[in-house]
Coordinates of C-alpha atoms and ligand atoms in Angstrom, one line a residue:
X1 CA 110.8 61.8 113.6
X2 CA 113.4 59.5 112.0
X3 CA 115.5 57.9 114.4
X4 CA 114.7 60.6 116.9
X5 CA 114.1 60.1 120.5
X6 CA 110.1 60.8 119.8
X7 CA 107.6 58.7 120.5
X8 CA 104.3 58.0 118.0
X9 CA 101.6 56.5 120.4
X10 CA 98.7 54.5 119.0
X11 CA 95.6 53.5 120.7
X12 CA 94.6 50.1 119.7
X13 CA 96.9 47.3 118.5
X14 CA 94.8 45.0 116.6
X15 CA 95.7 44.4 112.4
X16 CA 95.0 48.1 111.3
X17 CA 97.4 49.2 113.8
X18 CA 100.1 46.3 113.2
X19 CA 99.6 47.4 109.1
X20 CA 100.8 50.8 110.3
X21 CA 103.8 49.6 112.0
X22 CA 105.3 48.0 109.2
X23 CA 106.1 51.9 108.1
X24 CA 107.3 53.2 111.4
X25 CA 109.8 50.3 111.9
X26 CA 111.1 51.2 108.0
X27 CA 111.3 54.7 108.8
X28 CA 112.8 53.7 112.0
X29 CA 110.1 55.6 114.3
X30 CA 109.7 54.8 117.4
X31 CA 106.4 53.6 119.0
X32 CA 103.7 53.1 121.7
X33 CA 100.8 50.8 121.7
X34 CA 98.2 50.5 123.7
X35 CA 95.6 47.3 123.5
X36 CA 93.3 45.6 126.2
X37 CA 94.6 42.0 124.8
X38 CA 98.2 40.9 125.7
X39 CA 98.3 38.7 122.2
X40 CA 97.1 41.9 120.1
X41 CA 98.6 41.8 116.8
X42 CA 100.4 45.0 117.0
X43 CA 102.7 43.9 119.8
X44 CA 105.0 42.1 117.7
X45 CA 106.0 45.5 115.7
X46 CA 106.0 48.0 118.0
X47 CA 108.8 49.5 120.2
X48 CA 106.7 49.3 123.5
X49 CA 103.4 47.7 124.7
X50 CA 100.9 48.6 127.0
X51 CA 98.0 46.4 127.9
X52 CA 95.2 48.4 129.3
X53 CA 91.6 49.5 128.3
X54 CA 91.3 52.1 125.3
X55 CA 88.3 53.6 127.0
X56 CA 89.3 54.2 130.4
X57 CA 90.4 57.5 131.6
X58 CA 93.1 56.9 133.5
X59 CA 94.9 54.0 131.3
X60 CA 94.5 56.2 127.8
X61 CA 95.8 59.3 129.9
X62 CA 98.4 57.6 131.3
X63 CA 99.3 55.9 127.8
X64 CA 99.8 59.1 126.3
X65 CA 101.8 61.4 128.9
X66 CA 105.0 60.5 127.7
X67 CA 104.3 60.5 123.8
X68 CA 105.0 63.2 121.4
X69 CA 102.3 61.8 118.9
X70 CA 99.2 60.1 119.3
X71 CA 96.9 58.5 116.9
X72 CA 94.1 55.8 116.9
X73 CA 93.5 52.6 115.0
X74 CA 89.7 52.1 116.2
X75 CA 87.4 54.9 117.5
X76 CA 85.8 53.5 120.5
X77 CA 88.5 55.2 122.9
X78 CA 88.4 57.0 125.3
X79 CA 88.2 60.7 123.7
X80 CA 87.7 62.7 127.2
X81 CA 91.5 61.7 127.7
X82 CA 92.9 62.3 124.6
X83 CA 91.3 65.8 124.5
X84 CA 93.5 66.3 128.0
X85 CA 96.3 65.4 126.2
X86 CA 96.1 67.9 123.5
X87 CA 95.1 70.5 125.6
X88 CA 98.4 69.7 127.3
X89 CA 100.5 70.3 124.0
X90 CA 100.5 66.4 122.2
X91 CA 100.1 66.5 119.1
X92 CA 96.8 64.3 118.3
X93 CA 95.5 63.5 114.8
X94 CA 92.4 62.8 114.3
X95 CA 91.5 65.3 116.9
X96 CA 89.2 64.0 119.8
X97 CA 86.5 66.0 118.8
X98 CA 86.3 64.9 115.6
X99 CA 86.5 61.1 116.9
X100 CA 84.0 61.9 119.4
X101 CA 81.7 62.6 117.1
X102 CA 82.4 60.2 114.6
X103 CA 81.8 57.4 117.8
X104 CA 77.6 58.6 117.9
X105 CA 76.4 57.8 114.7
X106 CA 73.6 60.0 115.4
X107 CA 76.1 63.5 115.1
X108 CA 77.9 62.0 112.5
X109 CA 74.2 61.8 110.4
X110 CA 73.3 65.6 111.5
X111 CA 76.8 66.5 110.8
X112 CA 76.2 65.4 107.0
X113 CA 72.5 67.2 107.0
X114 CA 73.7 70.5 108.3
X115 CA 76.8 70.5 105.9
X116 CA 75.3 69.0 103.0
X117 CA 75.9 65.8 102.5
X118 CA 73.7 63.5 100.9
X119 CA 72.7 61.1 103.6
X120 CA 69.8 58.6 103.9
X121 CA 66.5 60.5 105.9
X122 CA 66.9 59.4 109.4
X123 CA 65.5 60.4 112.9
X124 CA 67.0 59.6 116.5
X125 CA 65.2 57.6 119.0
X126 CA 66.3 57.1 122.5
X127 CA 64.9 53.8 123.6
X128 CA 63.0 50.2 122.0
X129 CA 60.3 52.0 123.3
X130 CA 60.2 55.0 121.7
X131 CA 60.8 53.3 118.2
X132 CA 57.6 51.1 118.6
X133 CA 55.4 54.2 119.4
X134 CA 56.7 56.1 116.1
X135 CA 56.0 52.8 114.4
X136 CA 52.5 52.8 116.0
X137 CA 51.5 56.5 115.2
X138 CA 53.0 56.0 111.9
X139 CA 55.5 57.8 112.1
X140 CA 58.1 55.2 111.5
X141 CA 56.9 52.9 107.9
X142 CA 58.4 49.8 107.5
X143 CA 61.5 49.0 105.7
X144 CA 63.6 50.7 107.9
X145 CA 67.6 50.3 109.4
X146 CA 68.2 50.6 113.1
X147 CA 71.8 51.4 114.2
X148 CA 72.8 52.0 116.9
X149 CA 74.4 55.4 117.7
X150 CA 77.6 53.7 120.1
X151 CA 79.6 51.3 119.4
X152 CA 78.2 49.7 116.3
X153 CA 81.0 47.7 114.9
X154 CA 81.1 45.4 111.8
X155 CA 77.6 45.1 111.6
X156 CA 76.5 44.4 115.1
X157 CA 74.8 47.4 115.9
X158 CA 72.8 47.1 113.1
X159 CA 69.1 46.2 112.3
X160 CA 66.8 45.7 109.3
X161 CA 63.8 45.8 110.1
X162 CA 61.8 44.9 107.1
X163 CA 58.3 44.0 108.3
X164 CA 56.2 43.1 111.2
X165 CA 58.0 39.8 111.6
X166 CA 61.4 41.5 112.1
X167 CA 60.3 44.2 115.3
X168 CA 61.7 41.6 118.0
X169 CA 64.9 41.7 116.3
X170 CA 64.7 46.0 117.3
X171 CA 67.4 46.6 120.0
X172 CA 66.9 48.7 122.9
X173 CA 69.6 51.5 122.4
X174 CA 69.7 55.2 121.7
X175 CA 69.1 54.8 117.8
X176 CA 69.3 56.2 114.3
X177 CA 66.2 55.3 112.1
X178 CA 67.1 55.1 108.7
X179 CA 65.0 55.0 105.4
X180 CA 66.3 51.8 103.7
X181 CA 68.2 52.8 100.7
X182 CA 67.5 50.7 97.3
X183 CA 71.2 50.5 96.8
X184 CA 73.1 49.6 93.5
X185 CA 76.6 49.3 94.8
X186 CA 78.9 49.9 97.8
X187 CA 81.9 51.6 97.6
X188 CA 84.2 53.7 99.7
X189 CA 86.7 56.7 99.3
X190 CA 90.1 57.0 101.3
X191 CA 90.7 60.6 101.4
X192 CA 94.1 62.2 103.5
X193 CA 94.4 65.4 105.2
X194 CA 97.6 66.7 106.5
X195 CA 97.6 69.8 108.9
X196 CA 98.6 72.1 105.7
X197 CA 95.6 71.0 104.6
X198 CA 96.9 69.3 101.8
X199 CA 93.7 66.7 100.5
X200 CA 94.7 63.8 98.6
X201 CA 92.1 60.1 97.8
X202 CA 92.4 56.8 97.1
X203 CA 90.0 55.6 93.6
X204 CA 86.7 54.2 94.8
X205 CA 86.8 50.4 96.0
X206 CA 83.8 48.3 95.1
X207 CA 82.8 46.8 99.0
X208 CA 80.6 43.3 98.4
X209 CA 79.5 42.4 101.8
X210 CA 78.5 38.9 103.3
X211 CA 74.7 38.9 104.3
X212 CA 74.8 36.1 107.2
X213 CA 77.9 38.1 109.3
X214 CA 77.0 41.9 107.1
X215 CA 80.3 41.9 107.3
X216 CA 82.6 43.0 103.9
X217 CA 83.2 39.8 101.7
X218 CA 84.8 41.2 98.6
X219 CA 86.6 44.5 97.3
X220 CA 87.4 45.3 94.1
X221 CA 89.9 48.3 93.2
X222 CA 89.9 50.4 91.9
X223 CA 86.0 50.3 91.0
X224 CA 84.6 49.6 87.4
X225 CA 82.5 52.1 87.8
X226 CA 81.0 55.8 85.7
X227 CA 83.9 57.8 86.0
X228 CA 81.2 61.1 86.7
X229 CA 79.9 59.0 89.9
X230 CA 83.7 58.2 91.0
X231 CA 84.5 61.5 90.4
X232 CA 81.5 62.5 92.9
X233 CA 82.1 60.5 95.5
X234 CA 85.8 61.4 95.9
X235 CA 85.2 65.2 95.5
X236 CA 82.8 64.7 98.2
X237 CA 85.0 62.3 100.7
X238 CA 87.9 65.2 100.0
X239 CA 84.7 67.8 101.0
X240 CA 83.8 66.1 104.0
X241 CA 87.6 65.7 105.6
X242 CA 88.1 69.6 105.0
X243 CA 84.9 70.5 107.0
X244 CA 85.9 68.3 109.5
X245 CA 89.0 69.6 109.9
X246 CA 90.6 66.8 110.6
X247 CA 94.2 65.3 109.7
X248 CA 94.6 61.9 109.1
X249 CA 92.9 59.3 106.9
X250 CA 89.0 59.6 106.7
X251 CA 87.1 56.2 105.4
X252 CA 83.9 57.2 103.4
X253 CA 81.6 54.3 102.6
X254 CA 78.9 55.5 100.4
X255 CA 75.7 53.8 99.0
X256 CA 75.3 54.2 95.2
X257 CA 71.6 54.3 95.3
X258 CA 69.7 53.0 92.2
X259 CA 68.9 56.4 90.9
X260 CA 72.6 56.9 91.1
X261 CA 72.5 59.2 94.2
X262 CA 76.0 59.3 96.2
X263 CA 74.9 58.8 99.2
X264 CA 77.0 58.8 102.5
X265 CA 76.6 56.2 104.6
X266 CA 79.1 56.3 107.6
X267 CA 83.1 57.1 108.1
X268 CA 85.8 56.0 109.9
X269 CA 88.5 58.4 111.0
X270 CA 91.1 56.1 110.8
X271 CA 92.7 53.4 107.9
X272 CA 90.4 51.0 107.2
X273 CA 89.7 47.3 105.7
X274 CA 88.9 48.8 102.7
X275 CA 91.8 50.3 102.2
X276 CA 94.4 46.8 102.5
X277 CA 94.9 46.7 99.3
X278 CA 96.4 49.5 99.1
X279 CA 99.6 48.1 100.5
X280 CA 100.1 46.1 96.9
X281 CA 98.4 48.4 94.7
X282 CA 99.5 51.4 95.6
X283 CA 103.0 53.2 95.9
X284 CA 101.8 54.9 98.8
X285 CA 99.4 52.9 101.3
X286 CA 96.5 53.8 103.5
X287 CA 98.3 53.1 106.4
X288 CA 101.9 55.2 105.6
X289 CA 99.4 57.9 103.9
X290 CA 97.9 58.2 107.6
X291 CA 101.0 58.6 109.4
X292 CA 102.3 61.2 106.7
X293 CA 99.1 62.8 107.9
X294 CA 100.3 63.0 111.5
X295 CA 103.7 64.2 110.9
X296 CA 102.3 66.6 108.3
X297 CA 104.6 64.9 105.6
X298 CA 103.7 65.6 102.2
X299 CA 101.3 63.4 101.4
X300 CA 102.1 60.7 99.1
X301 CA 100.8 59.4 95.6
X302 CA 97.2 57.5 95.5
X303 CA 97.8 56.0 91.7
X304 CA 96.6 52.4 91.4
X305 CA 99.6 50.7 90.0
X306 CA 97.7 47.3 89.9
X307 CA 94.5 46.4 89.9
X308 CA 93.2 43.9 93.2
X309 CA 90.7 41.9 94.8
X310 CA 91.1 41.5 98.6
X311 CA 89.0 39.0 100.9
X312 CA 88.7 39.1 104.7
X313 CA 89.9 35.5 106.0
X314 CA 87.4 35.1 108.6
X315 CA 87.0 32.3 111.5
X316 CA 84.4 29.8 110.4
X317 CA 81.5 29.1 111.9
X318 CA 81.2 26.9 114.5
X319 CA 85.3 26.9 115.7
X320 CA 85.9 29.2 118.7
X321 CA 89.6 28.7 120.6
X322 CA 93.3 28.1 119.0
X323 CA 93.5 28.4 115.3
X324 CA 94.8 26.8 113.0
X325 CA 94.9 27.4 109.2
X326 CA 94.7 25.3 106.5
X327 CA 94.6 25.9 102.9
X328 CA 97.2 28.5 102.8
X329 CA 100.0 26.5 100.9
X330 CA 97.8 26.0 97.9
X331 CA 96.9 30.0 97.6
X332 CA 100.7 30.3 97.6
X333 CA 101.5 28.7 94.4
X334 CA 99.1 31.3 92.6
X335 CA 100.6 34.5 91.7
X336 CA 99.9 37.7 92.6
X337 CA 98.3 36.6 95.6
X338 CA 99.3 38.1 99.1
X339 CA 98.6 36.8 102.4
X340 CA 98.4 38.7 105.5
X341 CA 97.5 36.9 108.5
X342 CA 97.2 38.9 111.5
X343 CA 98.8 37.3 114.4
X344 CA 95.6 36.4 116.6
X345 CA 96.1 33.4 118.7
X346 CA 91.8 32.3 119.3
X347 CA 89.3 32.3 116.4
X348 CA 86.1 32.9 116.6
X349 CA 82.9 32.7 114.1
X350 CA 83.5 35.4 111.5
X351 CA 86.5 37.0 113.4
X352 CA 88.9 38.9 111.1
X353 CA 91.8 36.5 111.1
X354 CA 93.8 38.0 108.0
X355 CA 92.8 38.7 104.3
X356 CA 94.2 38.1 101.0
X357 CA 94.8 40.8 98.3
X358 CA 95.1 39.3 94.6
X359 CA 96.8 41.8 92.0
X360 CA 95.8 41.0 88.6
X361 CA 96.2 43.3 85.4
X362 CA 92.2 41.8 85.0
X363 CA 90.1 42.5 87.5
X364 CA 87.5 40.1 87.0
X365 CA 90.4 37.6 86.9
X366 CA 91.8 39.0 90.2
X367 CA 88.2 38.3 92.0
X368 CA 88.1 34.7 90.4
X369 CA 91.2 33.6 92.1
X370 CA 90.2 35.5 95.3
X371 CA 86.6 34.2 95.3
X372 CA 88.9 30.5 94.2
X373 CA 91.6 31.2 97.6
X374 CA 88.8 32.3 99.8
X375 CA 87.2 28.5 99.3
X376 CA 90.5 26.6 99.8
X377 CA 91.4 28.8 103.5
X378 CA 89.4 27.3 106.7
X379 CA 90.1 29.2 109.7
X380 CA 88.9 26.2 112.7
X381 CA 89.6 25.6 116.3
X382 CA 91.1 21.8 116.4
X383 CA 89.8 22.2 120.5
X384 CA 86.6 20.2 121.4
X385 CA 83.8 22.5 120.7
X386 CA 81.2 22.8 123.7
Ligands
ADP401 P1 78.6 49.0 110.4 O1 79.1 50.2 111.2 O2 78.3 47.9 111.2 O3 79.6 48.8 109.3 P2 76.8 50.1 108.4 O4 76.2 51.4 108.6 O5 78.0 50.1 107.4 O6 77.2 49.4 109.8 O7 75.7 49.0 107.9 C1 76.1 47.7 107.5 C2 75.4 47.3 106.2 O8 74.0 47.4 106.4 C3 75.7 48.3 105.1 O9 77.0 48.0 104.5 C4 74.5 48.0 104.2 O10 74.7 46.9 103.4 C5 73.4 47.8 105.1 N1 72.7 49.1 105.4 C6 73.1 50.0 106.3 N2 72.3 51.1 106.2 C7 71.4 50.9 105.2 C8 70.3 51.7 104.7 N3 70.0 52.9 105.1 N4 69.7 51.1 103.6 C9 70.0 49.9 103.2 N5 71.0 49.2 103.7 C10 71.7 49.6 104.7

């Protein structure tokens, strides 16, 4: 792969992808990138760019015919293509059928009950329709989650219905029903697979989320947590990517119930936000552990070197059209605080502009100055707001 004339493909170009490319272009691999936005933030580090739709047919077929490789940095692609590929002799990691069914939230759940895994009890409903009838026989009890089984994404596919009062808020999509889970804490694993099978994790990162956009606030790494519980959830994270059989980086958010259950919540086939601060914590980060993954290098060290914090930086509310930053030259003059800002040219409310990862030998300290930088950022659009 190293200087060679073969080409790594990736479907998708926004930050997780651009985070990616930082490796290739030190390890001097040559690359493909595919995005539907001409201003994605991958474009500035790749070798060539492609605008085109990740889920049609044609353009992800297309993408791929003259790649070696081919991997994804979001799952909502088109799998039917990349499957074609493979069949053809690329080499594809995470395999399309494991994407595919990570996409329907509804497989991924009876993937976990007939393998398993601890999951939250859950049934699957096609319409609105058929949700309010199992809540009118009974059959459905309130509190409950709705999510939908397709493209959910950062919380936008997701309902929780608590009472009467919430049912208008119930969305009209093939579903998942979920018992609501009293949970203690969120965390997430990181686990690699390479096609040796060689399984290697990341320590548990604590995930505090923001309850207006339910999107993640706060991590905290590795996790002050019972060692017996972190234990679990890793051995389980490294259980789950081996019965896939998937290579590549596998995301495992969990729910640490109040009765201390593990309980698995949903994956991501793919590096992940929880995983940035890997980059400064780590010798080895999420993103170069994934594409030692699919070149089946050996994987590399998960040790956390230093202890982090990491915030999204998020638009504001309110601001939609050409950011602008401010705020940034104060977080500067603290140490141990990093800033990434992600290259996208329009903000919009709660948009994931860039994020901050604070190393700290504390890690109480580290989310202080964190919690301190996220107050001083404001992410607006100086552009008349309509
Ligand atoms: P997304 O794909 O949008 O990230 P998640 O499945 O992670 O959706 O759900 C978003 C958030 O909603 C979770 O982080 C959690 O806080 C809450 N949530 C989801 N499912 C449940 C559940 N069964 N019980 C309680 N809270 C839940």
């Amino acid at each position: 792969m190293f200087s060679s004339d073969k080409k790594l493909g990736i479907v998708g170009g926004g930050q997780l992808g651009k985070m990616m490319l930082y490796k290739t272009r030190q390890w001097d691999i040559y690359t493909k990138v595919l995005d539907p936005s001409k201003e994605a933030p991958s474009r500035m580090a790749c070798n060539e760019f492609v605008q085109g739709s990740l889920t049609d047919y044609d353009t992800v077929y297309n993408f791929g015919e003259d790649c070696d490789y081919l991997t994804i940095e979001i799952e909502n692609v088109n799998t039917d293509a990349l499957q074609k590929l493979e069949d053809e002799g690329k080499i594809v990691h995470p395999k399309p059928s494991v994407i595919k069914l990570i996409q329907d939230k509804g497989l991924q759940k009876e993937f976990y009950q007939n393998n398993k895994f601890m999951t939250s009890p859950f049934a699957l409903y096609a319409s609105r329709e058929d949700i309010l009838q199992a809540l009118n026989t009974g059959k459905i009890t309130f509190p409950f989650v709705q999510k939908s089984r397709l493209a959910g994404y950062d919380g936008k596919g997701v309902a929780v219905i608590k009472t009467e009062g919430d049912i208008d808020s119930i969305m009209d999509v093939p579903s998942v029903i979920e018992d609501m889970v009293a949970i203690k804490q969120e965390i997430a694993v990181i686990a690699a697979r390479n096609s040796q099978g060689e399984v290697k994790s990341y320590a548990p990162v604590v995930m505090e989320f923001n309850e207006e956009a339910n999107l993640l606030d706060l991590l905290l790494f590795p996790a002050d947590m019972d060692t017996y519980i972190a234990d679990k959830a890793k051995k389980m994270a490294e259980d789950l990517i081996e019965k896939l059989d998937m290579c590549g980086l596998l995301a495992v958010e969990f729910f640490i119930a109040e009765n201390d259950d593990v309980i698995i919540n949903e994956v991501a086939p793919r590096p992940h936000n929880s995983g940035h601060q890997t980059i400064e914590s780590c010798n080895v980060n999420q993103y170069e552990q994934h594409l030692r993954c699919v070149f089946n290098f050996p994987l590399g060290e998960t040790t956390v070197h230093t202890k982090s914090a990491m915030i999204n930086i998020l638009g504001d509310k309110g601001h939609t059209g050409p950011v602008e930053y401010t705020g940034l030259d104060a977080c500067m003059q603290k140490e141990g605080l990093h800033i990434h800002i992600y290259g996208k040219k329009e903000t919009k409310p709660f948009r994931k502009m860039g994020h901050i990862t604070v190393t700290n030998t504390n890690l109480e300290q580290a989310k202080t100055i964190a919690l301190w930088a996220k107050k001083q950022i404001q992410v607006k659009s100086l552009q008349l707001q309509s």
